[in-house]
Amino acid sequence: MKLNVYADKMSQPSRAVVFFCKVNGIDYEEIKVHIPKGQHLTPEFEAINLMQKLPAIADGRFKLFESHAILIYLACAFPGVADHWYPADVFKRSKIHSVLDWHHSNLRRGAAPYVFNTTIAPILGRPLNPQAAAEAEIILSSSLSKLESFWLKGNGRFLLGGNQPSIADLSLVCELMQLEVLDEKDRTRLLGPHKKVQQWIENTRNATNPHFDEVHRVIMLAKERQQHQRLKAAKNEGGSNMKKPLVSRM
C-alpha cells in the first residue's frame, strides 16, 4: 500500500516531509490539505490527525504526525534510504535529535511567527501584528547567530560538520526558505550577516536538486505574488500622494 502524505507545501514542515520522500525515491501519494481553506479542520482530516495539524502520514493502518517524528520513521521504515540521513551510529543520531529539538524551541519559534505577522497573516484573513513580529525577530536573529556559530562550525558543508545532509538539514532549510516571501530588503537584513548560513542553504540545494527547487516552487511563486502586490501598493501610494494641480480662480 502506498504511503499517503497529507501536506500543504506552504507549510515548512510539510515541505520537509515531501522533500525527504522525493530525494529518497519513496513511493508516496501527496494529499493536498489547503490550510487557507481550513481543510485541516475538517472531520475527514481529523480522522487522520486528531491534532488537526500538518503534515501527517498514513502508511497502511499506521498514522503519524509531527514532521520530525515522520522524518525519523521514513528514514527507518523504508529500505534504500542512505545512512547519512539518519545514521545508525547512536552518537551521530543523538546529535541529529539535538538539532531537531533545538529547531522547534528556537529557530521555528522565531521564523514562523515573524513571517506570519509580517507577510502571511492577511492571506489567512488575519491582521498583521507588528509587536508579535518584533518579538519573533529577536528569537529569529538569535537563532540565526547560533546556527552560524554553533551548528555550522567546522569545515563540513552541512549541520554538525557533516559532508552529507541529514534529516536535520532538510527540516531547518525548509524553515529558512520561508523567508523568501519577505520583502527582499527585510530578508537581506536578516540573512545578510550570516554567510555560513547562506552557503549552507546553497550546499543543501546543490546536494538535493532538482528536488530542492521542485518542492520550494510554491514558495517562489508566493514570493512573486508578494512582490507584485508590494509594487502595486507602492504605485498606488505614490499616485495618492501626488499633489493636485492648483487651479487659477481668474
Short mmCIF file of C-alpha atoms in Angstrom, two decimals:
data_model
loop_
_atom_site.label_atom_id
_atom_site.label_comp_id
_atom_site.label_asym_id
_atom_site.label_seq_id
_atom_site.Cartn_x
_atom_site.Cartn_y
_atom_site.Cartn_z
CA MET A 1 0.00 0.00 0.00
CA LYS A 2 1.33 3.43 -0.99
CA LEU A 3 2.33 5.93 1.68
CA ASN A 4 -0.11 8.84 1.96
CA VAL A 5 1.41 12.23 2.84
CA TYR A 6 -1.06 14.91 3.93
CA ALA A 7 0.54 18.27 3.27
CA ASP A 8 0.25 21.91 2.30
CA LYS A 9 3.60 22.87 0.79
CA MET A 10 3.22 26.45 2.01
CA SER A 11 3.82 24.81 5.40
CA GLN A 12 7.53 24.47 6.19
CA PRO A 13 7.24 21.07 7.98
CA SER A 14 5.06 19.73 5.17
CA ARG A 15 7.73 20.62 2.63
CA ALA A 16 10.40 18.83 4.68
CA VAL A 17 8.44 15.55 4.58
CA VAL A 18 7.60 15.79 0.87
CA PHE A 19 11.21 16.80 0.20
CA PHE A 20 12.56 13.73 2.00
CA CYS A 21 10.23 11.41 0.08
CA LYS A 22 11.28 12.91 -3.25
CA VAL A 23 15.03 12.91 -2.62
CA ASN A 24 14.94 9.28 -1.43
CA GLY A 25 12.64 7.94 -4.15
CA ILE A 26 9.94 6.86 -1.68
CA ASP A 27 6.71 5.86 -3.41
CA TYR A 28 4.05 8.15 -1.94
CA GLU A 29 0.86 9.99 -2.76
CA GLU A 30 0.64 13.63 -1.74
CA ILE A 31 -2.82 14.51 -0.48
CA LYS A 32 -3.14 18.27 -0.52
CA VAL A 33 -4.77 19.81 2.53
CA HIS A 34 -5.22 23.55 2.00
CA ILE A 35 -4.70 25.45 5.25
CA PRO A 36 -6.21 28.74 3.96
CA LYS A 37 -9.42 26.85 3.14
CA GLY A 38 -9.50 25.27 6.60
CA GLN A 39 -9.27 21.75 5.19
CA HIS A 40 -7.07 20.70 8.12
CA LEU A 41 -10.03 21.38 10.43
CA THR A 42 -12.48 19.05 8.69
CA PRO A 43 -13.75 15.80 10.24
CA GLU A 44 -12.12 13.91 7.35
CA PHE A 45 -8.65 15.16 8.26
CA GLU A 46 -9.31 14.87 11.99
CA ALA A 47 -9.65 11.12 11.37
CA ILE A 48 -6.04 11.19 10.15
CA ASN A 49 -4.65 13.55 12.79
CA LEU A 50 -6.71 14.39 15.84
CA MET A 51 -4.46 17.42 16.43
CA GLN A 52 -5.55 18.83 13.02
CA LYS A 53 -2.01 19.90 12.15
CA LEU A 54 0.13 19.33 9.06
CA PRO A 55 1.95 17.28 7.97
CA ALA A 56 0.63 13.81 8.69
CA ILE A 57 1.13 10.43 7.07
CA ALA A 58 -0.79 7.19 6.77
CA ASP A 59 1.28 4.12 5.97
CA GLY A 60 -1.33 1.43 5.71
CA ARG A 61 -3.09 1.42 9.08
CA PHE A 62 -0.25 3.30 10.76
CA LYS A 63 -0.79 7.05 11.16
CA LEU A 64 1.72 9.62 12.36
CA PHE A 65 2.01 13.38 12.73
CA GLU A 66 4.78 15.86 13.68
CA SER A 67 7.33 16.36 10.91
CA HIS A 68 10.42 15.30 12.87
CA ALA A 69 8.78 12.08 14.01
CA ILE A 70 7.69 11.42 10.42
CA LEU A 71 11.19 12.02 9.03
CA ILE A 72 12.68 9.58 11.56
CA TYR A 73 10.03 6.99 10.73
CA LEU A 74 10.57 7.30 6.98
CA ALA A 75 14.35 7.04 7.36
CA CYS A 76 13.95 3.83 9.37
CA ALA A 77 10.98 2.17 7.70
CA PHE A 78 11.85 2.48 4.01
CA PRO A 79 14.72 0.40 2.62
CA GLY A 80 17.23 2.15 0.44
CA VAL A 81 17.39 5.39 2.45
CA ALA A 82 21.08 6.25 2.76
CA ASP A 83 22.57 6.12 6.24
CA HIS A 84 23.66 9.77 6.24
CA TRP A 85 20.05 10.95 6.50
CA TYR A 86 19.60 9.31 9.92
CA PRO A 87 22.78 7.41 10.85
CA ALA A 88 22.73 4.04 12.58
CA ASP A 89 25.56 5.31 14.81
CA VAL A 90 23.82 6.22 18.09
CA PHE A 91 26.14 9.15 18.76
CA LYS A 92 25.53 10.75 15.35
CA ARG A 93 21.81 10.00 15.65
CA SER A 94 21.63 11.68 19.06
CA LYS A 95 23.32 14.78 17.67
CA ILE A 96 20.66 14.97 14.97
CA HIS A 97 17.98 14.74 17.66
CA SER A 98 19.60 17.67 19.46
CA VAL A 99 19.39 19.80 16.30
CA LEU A 100 15.75 18.87 15.73
CA ASP A 101 14.78 19.65 19.33
CA TRP A 102 16.66 22.95 19.17
CA HIS A 103 14.86 23.79 15.93
CA HIS A 104 11.39 23.59 17.49
CA SER A 105 12.41 25.58 20.57
CA ASN A 106 14.38 28.29 18.77
CA LEU A 107 14.57 28.74 15.00
CA ARG A 108 10.94 27.82 14.35
CA ARG A 109 9.74 29.98 17.26
CA GLY A 110 11.37 32.92 15.54
CA ALA A 111 10.99 32.32 11.81
CA ALA A 112 7.38 31.10 11.64
CA PRO A 113 5.72 33.90 13.66
CA TYR A 114 7.93 36.54 12.06
CA VAL A 115 6.91 35.56 8.53
CA PHE A 116 3.28 35.13 9.60
CA ASN A 117 2.98 38.51 11.31
CA THR A 118 4.80 40.48 8.59
CA THR A 119 3.51 38.78 5.44
CA ILE A 120 1.28 35.69 5.63
CA ALA A 121 -1.46 36.75 8.11
CA PRO A 122 -3.66 38.68 5.61
CA ILE A 123 -3.76 35.63 3.31
CA LEU A 124 -5.47 33.75 6.15
CA GLY A 125 -7.77 36.65 6.97
CA ARG A 126 -5.75 37.77 10.00
CA PRO A 127 -4.30 41.23 10.70
CA LEU A 128 -0.57 41.88 10.74
CA ASN A 129 0.86 42.11 14.25
CA PRO A 130 3.97 44.34 14.42
CA GLN A 131 4.54 43.68 18.12
CA ALA A 132 4.47 39.90 17.67
CA ALA A 133 6.76 40.28 14.64
CA ALA A 134 9.25 42.34 16.68
CA GLU A 135 9.29 39.72 19.45
CA ALA A 136 9.75 36.92 16.91
CA GLU A 137 12.59 38.80 15.19
CA ILE A 138 14.61 38.78 18.41
CA ILE A 139 14.32 34.98 18.59
CA LEU A 140 14.99 34.59 14.86
CA SER A 141 18.12 36.75 14.92
CA SER A 142 19.47 34.91 17.95
CA SER A 143 18.74 31.55 16.30
CA LEU A 144 20.50 32.54 13.08
CA SER A 145 23.55 33.53 15.10
CA LYS A 146 23.55 30.17 16.90
CA LEU A 147 23.09 28.35 13.61
CA GLU A 148 26.05 30.24 12.16
CA SER A 149 28.41 29.91 15.13
CA PHE A 150 27.49 26.52 16.60
CA TRP A 151 25.57 24.13 14.35
CA LEU A 152 27.62 25.10 11.28
CA LYS A 153 31.02 25.30 12.98
CA GLY A 154 33.86 23.32 11.45
CA ASN A 155 34.72 22.64 7.83
CA GLY A 156 31.75 20.44 6.92
CA ARG A 157 29.22 21.60 4.35
CA PHE A 158 26.20 20.63 6.44
CA LEU A 159 24.91 20.77 10.01
CA LEU A 160 27.08 19.17 12.71
CA GLY A 161 30.11 19.36 10.41
CA GLY A 162 28.76 16.69 8.07
CA ASN A 163 29.80 16.25 4.47
CA GLN A 164 26.36 14.90 3.55
CA PRO A 165 22.94 16.23 4.58
CA SER A 166 20.77 14.68 7.28
CA ILE A 167 17.06 14.97 8.07
CA ALA A 168 18.03 17.94 10.26
CA ASP A 169 19.36 19.82 7.22
CA LEU A 170 16.09 19.30 5.37
CA SER A 171 13.96 20.38 8.31
CA LEU A 172 15.90 23.56 9.03
CA VAL A 173 16.45 24.58 5.41
CA CYS A 174 12.71 24.37 4.74
CA GLU A 175 12.18 26.67 7.72
CA LEU A 176 14.55 29.29 6.39
CA MET A 177 13.28 29.08 2.81
CA GLN A 178 10.02 30.53 4.17
CA LEU A 179 11.90 33.83 4.47
CA GLU A 180 11.78 34.07 0.66
CA VAL A 181 8.28 35.56 0.88
CA LEU A 182 9.57 38.56 2.84
CA ASP A 183 10.40 41.89 1.29
CA GLU A 184 13.88 41.46 -0.23
CA LYS A 185 15.38 44.22 1.92
CA ASP A 186 13.97 42.58 5.03
CA ARG A 187 15.28 39.15 4.07
CA THR A 188 18.72 40.55 3.26
CA ARG A 189 18.80 42.40 6.58
CA LEU A 190 18.10 39.16 8.45
CA LEU A 191 20.26 36.72 6.48
CA GLY A 192 22.95 39.06 5.17
CA PRO A 193 25.24 38.90 8.23
CA HIS A 194 25.20 35.09 8.25
CA LYS A 195 27.44 33.98 5.39
CA LYS A 196 27.78 30.39 6.62
CA VAL A 197 24.01 30.03 6.78
CA GLN A 198 23.66 31.33 3.23
CA GLN A 199 26.35 28.94 1.98
CA TRP A 200 24.74 26.01 3.82
CA ILE A 201 21.39 26.73 2.13
CA GLU A 202 23.17 26.70 -1.23
CA ASN A 203 25.04 23.50 -0.33
CA THR A 204 21.77 21.79 0.55
CA ARG A 205 20.19 22.99 -2.69
CA ASN A 206 23.11 21.67 -4.73
CA ALA A 207 23.11 18.31 -2.94
CA THR A 208 19.39 17.69 -3.40
CA ASN A 209 18.39 19.32 -6.68
CA PRO A 210 16.18 19.09 -8.68
CA HIS A 211 14.02 18.15 -5.69
CA PHE A 212 15.00 21.25 -3.68
CA ASP A 213 13.73 23.64 -6.34
CA GLU A 214 10.69 21.49 -7.08
CA VAL A 215 9.46 21.36 -3.50
CA HIS A 216 10.06 25.08 -2.99
CA ARG A 217 8.39 26.17 -6.22
CA VAL A 218 5.25 27.07 -4.27
CA ILE A 219 7.30 29.45 -2.10
CA MET A 220 8.93 31.11 -5.10
CA LEU A 221 5.51 31.62 -6.69
CA ALA A 222 4.26 33.14 -3.44
CA LYS A 223 7.32 35.40 -3.46
CA GLU A 224 6.46 36.63 -6.95
CA ARG A 225 2.86 37.36 -5.89
CA GLN A 226 4.05 39.27 -2.83
CA GLN A 227 6.49 41.32 -4.90
CA HIS A 228 3.74 42.18 -7.39
CA GLN A 229 1.41 43.27 -4.57
CA ARG A 230 4.13 45.43 -2.99
CA LEU A 231 4.88 47.13 -6.30
CA LYS A 232 1.17 47.73 -6.89
CA ALA A 233 0.72 49.14 -3.37
CA ALA A 234 3.76 51.40 -3.78
CA LYS A 235 2.46 52.67 -7.12
CA ASN A 236 -1.00 53.37 -5.66
CA GLU A 237 0.54 55.14 -2.66
CA GLY A 238 2.72 57.22 -4.93
CA GLY A 239 -0.27 58.24 -7.00
CA SER A 240 -2.34 59.23 -3.99
CA ASN A 241 0.49 61.38 -2.63
CA MET A 242 0.82 63.42 -5.81
CA LYS A 243 -0.30 66.98 -5.29
CA LYS A 244 -3.33 68.02 -7.22
CA PRO A 245 -2.58 70.86 -9.63
CA LEU A 246 -3.69 74.30 -8.45
CA VAL A 247 -6.49 75.79 -10.49
CA SER A 248 -6.49 79.51 -11.08
CA ARG A 249 -9.51 81.45 -9.81
CA MET A 250 -9.05 84.03 -12.50
#
